[in-house]
């Protein structure tokens, strides 16, 4: 391939704060189970998993101006080919309490992966929908209106630590959704010849893509409409996400049955748990979420005859500040009260420090022949 090469700088959340991810489903989704690719063709063996999603709650804040239109994705089979850019970065610093502001700061080290996706959507009739719902381990979620299936047919990326994700070409990525875009289930399937490192890298980027949903209200809206959705972050239920959409424009190209819309997105992400218990060795303790702030910029252009945005870019950076706090118990060995250093009763403990985490993502949607890549 002639596309630019990018170097991976891997980032791992430290164990103390990783307690927030105890219920995350990202760890090895594609590595568990076995089955066929996400399109069900069975043409090549793959490790696969189907994961129930948490359909978001949708609230209309402003229906917009007349005329109003009920926006929904096309019910007919459609193909889509696109190039998706996923950039990610993470940093963590331990600082004196009060020495950091709440405004997010993008980490200096990031990595970028370009994924060529080929696939589309297929309508699901009543019998097939019932079969999908019945075969989904009794997750209790509704039968889908449509099914999206994509295959990673190209990867542009180089890992400076030696992990080569090219073996994950052929990775399947799909969903069961309704006409508004609400996702009921995610499907991930990695080729059997994918290395563990390649599988993990590509899986993480695809789940980052899943974290930028396009969901419409089930009522007519017009230009200027504003609505929100809220749900756990796909792949990491330790984080909650609220997306605010603004309908910038609706265009009906000549000779087409479905409109093309332009959306502005604002995203807020914050930990689902406000207090995270851990064993400090001397007494029961916890990390408390002191603040969580997200900044977002970007717009998406969505052709409602295709399942993924046609063009556009969304960039977001989240800062979470944790402060260590004790439960109020007296130290078992020294008799130091909560808030005192167990090694020197009467002296303030190290609760005067903050753990400051910044996480950044940029998701870009491009035509498959985007220049320069």
mmCIF file with all atom_site columns, C-alpha atoms in Angstrom, residues 13-21 276-279 287:
data_model
loop_
_atom_site.group_PDB
_atom_site.id
_atom_site.type_symbol
_atom_site.label_atom_id
_atom_site.label_alt_id
_atom_site.label_comp_id
_atom_site.label_asym_id
_atom_site.label_entity_id
_atom_site.label_seq_id
_atom_site.pdbx_PDB_ins_code
_atom_site.Cartn_x
_atom_site.Cartn_y
_atom_site.Cartn_z
_atom_site.occupancy
_atom_site.B_iso_or_equiv
_atom_site.pdbx_formal_charge
_atom_site.auth_seq_id
_atom_site.auth_comp_id
_atom_site.auth_asym_id
_atom_site.auth_atom_id
_atom_site.pdbx_PDB_model_num
ATOM 1  C CA . UNK A 1 13  ? -4.512  2.988  32.028 1.00 0.00 ? 13  UNK A CA 1
ATOM 2  C CA . UNK A 1 14  ? -2.724  2.284  35.328 1.00 0.00 ? 14  UNK A CA 1
ATOM 3  C CA . UNK A 1 15  ? -4.182  -0.451 37.502 1.00 0.00 ? 15  UNK A CA 1
ATOM 4  C CA . UNK A 1 16  ? -5.492  1.915  40.142 1.00 0.00 ? 16  UNK A CA 1
ATOM 5  C CA . UNK A 1 17  ? -7.768  3.738  37.754 1.00 0.00 ? 17  UNK A CA 1
ATOM 6  C CA . UNK A 1 18  ? -8.378  0.697  35.587 1.00 0.00 ? 18  UNK A CA 1
ATOM 7  C CA . UNK A 1 19  ? -10.860 -0.425 38.224 1.00 0.00 ? 19  UNK A CA 1
ATOM 8  C CA . UNK A 1 20  ? -13.366 1.723  36.352 1.00 0.00 ? 20  UNK A CA 1
ATOM 9  C CA . UNK A 1 21  ? -13.101 -0.695 33.457 1.00 0.00 ? 21  UNK A CA 1
ATOM 10 C CA . UNK A 1 276 ? -13.858 3.574  42.905 1.00 0.00 ? 276 UNK A CA 1
ATOM 11 C CA . UNK A 1 277 ? -12.790 1.501  45.926 1.00 0.00 ? 277 UNK A CA 1
ATOM 12 C CA . UNK A 1 278 ? -9.290  0.045  46.143 1.00 0.00 ? 278 UNK A CA 1
ATOM 13 C CA . UNK A 1 279 ? -7.010  -1.413 48.788 1.00 0.00 ? 279 UNK A CA 1
ATOM 14 C CA . UNK A 1 287 ? -10.667 7.279  44.163 1.00 0.00 ? 287 UNK A CA 1
#
